[in-house]
GROMACS .gro file of C-alpha atoms in nm:
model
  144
    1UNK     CA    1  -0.665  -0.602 -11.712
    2UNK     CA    2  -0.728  -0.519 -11.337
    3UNK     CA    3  -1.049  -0.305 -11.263
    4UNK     CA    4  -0.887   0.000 -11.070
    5UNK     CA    5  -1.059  -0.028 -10.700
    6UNK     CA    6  -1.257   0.211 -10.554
    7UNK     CA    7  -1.121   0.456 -10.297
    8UNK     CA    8  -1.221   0.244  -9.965
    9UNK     CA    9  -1.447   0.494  -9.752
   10UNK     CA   10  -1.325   0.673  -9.443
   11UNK     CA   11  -1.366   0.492  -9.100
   12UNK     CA   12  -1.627   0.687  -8.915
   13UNK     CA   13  -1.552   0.702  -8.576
   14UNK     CA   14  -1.815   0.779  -8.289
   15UNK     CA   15  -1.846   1.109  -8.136
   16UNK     CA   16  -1.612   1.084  -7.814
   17UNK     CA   17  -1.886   1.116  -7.624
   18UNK     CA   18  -1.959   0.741  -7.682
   19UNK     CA   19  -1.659   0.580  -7.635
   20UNK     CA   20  -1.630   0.744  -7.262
   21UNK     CA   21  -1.602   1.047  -7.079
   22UNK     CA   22  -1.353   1.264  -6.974
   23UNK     CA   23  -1.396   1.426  -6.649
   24UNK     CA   24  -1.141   1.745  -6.541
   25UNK     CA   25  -1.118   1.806  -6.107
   26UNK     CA   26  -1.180   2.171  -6.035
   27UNK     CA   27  -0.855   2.131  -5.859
   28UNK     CA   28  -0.705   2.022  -6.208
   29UNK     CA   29  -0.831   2.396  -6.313
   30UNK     CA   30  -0.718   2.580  -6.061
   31UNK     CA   31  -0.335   2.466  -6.050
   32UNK     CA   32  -0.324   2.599  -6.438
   33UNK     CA   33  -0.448   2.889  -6.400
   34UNK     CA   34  -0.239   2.964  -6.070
   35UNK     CA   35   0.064   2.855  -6.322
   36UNK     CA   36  -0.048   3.082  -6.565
   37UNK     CA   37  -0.144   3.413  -6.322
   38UNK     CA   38   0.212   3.335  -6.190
   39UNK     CA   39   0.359   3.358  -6.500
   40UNK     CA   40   0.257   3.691  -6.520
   41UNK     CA   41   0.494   3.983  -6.442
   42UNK     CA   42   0.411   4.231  -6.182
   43UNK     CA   43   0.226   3.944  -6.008
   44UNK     CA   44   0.332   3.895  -5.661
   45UNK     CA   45   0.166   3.632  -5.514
   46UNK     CA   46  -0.227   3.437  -5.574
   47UNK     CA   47  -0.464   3.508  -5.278
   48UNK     CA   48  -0.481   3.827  -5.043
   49UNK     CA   49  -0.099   3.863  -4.980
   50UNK     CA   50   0.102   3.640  -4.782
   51UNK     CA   51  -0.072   3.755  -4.454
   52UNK     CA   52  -0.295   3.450  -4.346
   53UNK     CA   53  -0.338   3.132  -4.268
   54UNK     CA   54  -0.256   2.964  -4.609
   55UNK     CA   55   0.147   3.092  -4.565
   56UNK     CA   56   0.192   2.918  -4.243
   57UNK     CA   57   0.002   2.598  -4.375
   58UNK     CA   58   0.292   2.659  -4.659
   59UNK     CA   59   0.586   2.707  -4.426
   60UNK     CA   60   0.513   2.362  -4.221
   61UNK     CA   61   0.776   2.148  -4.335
   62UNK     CA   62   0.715   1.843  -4.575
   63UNK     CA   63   0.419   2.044  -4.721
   64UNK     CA   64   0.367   2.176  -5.070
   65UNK     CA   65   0.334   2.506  -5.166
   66UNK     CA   66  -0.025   2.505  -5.290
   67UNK     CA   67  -0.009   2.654  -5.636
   68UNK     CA   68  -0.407   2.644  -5.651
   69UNK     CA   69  -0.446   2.941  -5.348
   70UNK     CA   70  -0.673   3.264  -5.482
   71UNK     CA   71  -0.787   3.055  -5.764
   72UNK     CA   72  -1.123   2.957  -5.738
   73UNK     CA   73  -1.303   2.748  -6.018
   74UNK     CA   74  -1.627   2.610  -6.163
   75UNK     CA   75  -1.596   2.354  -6.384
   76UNK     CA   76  -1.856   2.175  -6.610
   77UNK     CA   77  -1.846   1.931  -6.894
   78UNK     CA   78  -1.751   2.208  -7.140
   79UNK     CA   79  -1.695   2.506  -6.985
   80UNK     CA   80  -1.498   2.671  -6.679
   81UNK     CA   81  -1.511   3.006  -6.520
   82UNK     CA   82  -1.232   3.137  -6.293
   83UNK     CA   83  -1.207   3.355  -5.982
   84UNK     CA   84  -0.880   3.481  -5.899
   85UNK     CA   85  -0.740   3.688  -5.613
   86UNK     CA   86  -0.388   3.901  -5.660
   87UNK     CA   87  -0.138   4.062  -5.525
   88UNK     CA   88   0.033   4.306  -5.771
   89UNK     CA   89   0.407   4.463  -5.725
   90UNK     CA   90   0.412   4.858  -5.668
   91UNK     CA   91   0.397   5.043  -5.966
   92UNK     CA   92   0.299   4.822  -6.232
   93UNK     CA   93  -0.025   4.964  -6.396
   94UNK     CA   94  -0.292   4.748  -6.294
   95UNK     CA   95  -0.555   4.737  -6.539
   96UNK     CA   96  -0.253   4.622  -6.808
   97UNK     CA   97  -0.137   4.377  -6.590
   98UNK     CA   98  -0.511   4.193  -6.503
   99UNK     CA   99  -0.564   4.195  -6.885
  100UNK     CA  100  -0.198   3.978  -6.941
  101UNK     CA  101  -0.346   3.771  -6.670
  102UNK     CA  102  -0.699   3.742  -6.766
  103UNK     CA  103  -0.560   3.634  -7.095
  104UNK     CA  104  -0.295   3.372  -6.958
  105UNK     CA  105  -0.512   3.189  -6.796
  106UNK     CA  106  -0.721   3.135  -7.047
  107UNK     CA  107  -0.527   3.036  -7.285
  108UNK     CA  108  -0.347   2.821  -7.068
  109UNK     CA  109  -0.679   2.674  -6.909
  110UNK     CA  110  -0.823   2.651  -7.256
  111UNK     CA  111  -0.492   2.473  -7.453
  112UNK     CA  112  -0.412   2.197  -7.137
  113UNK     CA  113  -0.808   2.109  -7.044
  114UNK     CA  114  -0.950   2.155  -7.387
  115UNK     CA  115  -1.207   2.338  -7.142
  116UNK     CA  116  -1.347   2.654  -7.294
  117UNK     CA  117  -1.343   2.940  -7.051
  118UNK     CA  118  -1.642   3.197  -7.034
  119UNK     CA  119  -1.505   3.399  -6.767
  120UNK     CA  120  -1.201   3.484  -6.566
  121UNK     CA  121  -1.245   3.774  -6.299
  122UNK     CA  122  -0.982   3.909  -6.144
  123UNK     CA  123  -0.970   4.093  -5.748
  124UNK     CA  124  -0.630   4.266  -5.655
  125UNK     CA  125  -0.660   4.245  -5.310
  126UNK     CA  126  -0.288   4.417  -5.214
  127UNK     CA  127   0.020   4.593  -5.317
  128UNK     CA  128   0.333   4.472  -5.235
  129UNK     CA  129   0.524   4.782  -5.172
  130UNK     CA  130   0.938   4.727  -5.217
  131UNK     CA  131   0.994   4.765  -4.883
  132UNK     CA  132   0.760   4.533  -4.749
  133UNK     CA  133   0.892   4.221  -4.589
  134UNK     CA  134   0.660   3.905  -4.669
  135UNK     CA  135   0.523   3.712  -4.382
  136UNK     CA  136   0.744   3.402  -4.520
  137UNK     CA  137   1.064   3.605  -4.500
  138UNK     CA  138   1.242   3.573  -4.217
  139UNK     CA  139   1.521   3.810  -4.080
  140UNK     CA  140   1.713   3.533  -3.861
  141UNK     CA  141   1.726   3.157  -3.877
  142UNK     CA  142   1.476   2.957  -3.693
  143UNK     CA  143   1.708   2.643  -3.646
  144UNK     CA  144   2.070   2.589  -3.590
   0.00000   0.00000   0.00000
């Protein structure tokens, strides 16, 4: 009669750290985490308003909006921490609206880089008021 075998023993793989290394731009960073702010309701634009130099380096045509603007990262092996710069809509309460951010972007930084995130601090820099006309908007065309 056949000897039952024993239970072969699990492969043990190397840390990853062995096999090679995975490296994650700051720019990488800073794209999710505009995604995520954006996401966010009550969030009007990334950056100190649409007043500057970055919305007419976004209106020149064949150029990309740049999704990474008021996001500012540091990134190391393991760990990131986030800067960002808003621009909140009238009337939504502030402090409520940071937190939904705060916690966006990390989560969102955290699930796509595998990054863990130590910090995210938030500036609002301006209120878009309902009124207001953005920079970007134009009242008449510009071309026929």
């Amino acid at each position: 009669m056949n000897k039952p075998s024993a239970p072969k023993p699990a492969v043990q793989l190397p840390p990853s750290g062995e096999r090679g290394r995975t490296t994650i731009a700051v720019g990488v960073v800073e794209k999710v985490a505009g995604m995520a702010a954006r996401d966010v309701e009550g969030i009007h634009a990334l950056g100190s308003g649409s007043r500057g130099f970055g919305a007419v380096r976004d209106r020149v045509p064949g150029s990309r909006p740049n999704v990474g603007r008021g996001v500012k990262a540091e990134v190391g092996e393991r760990q990131a921490a986030l800067d960002i710069d808003l621009v909140v809509e009238y009337g939504v309460p502030i402090a409520e609206v940071a937190a939904v951010v705060r916690k966006n972007v990390i989560n969102s930084v955290e699930r796509i880089t595998g990054l863990q995130v130590v910090e995210v601090n938030i500036a609002v820099n301006d209120v878009h008021l309902p009124d207001e006309q953005d920079d970007d908007e134009s009242t008449e065309s510009r071309v026929l």
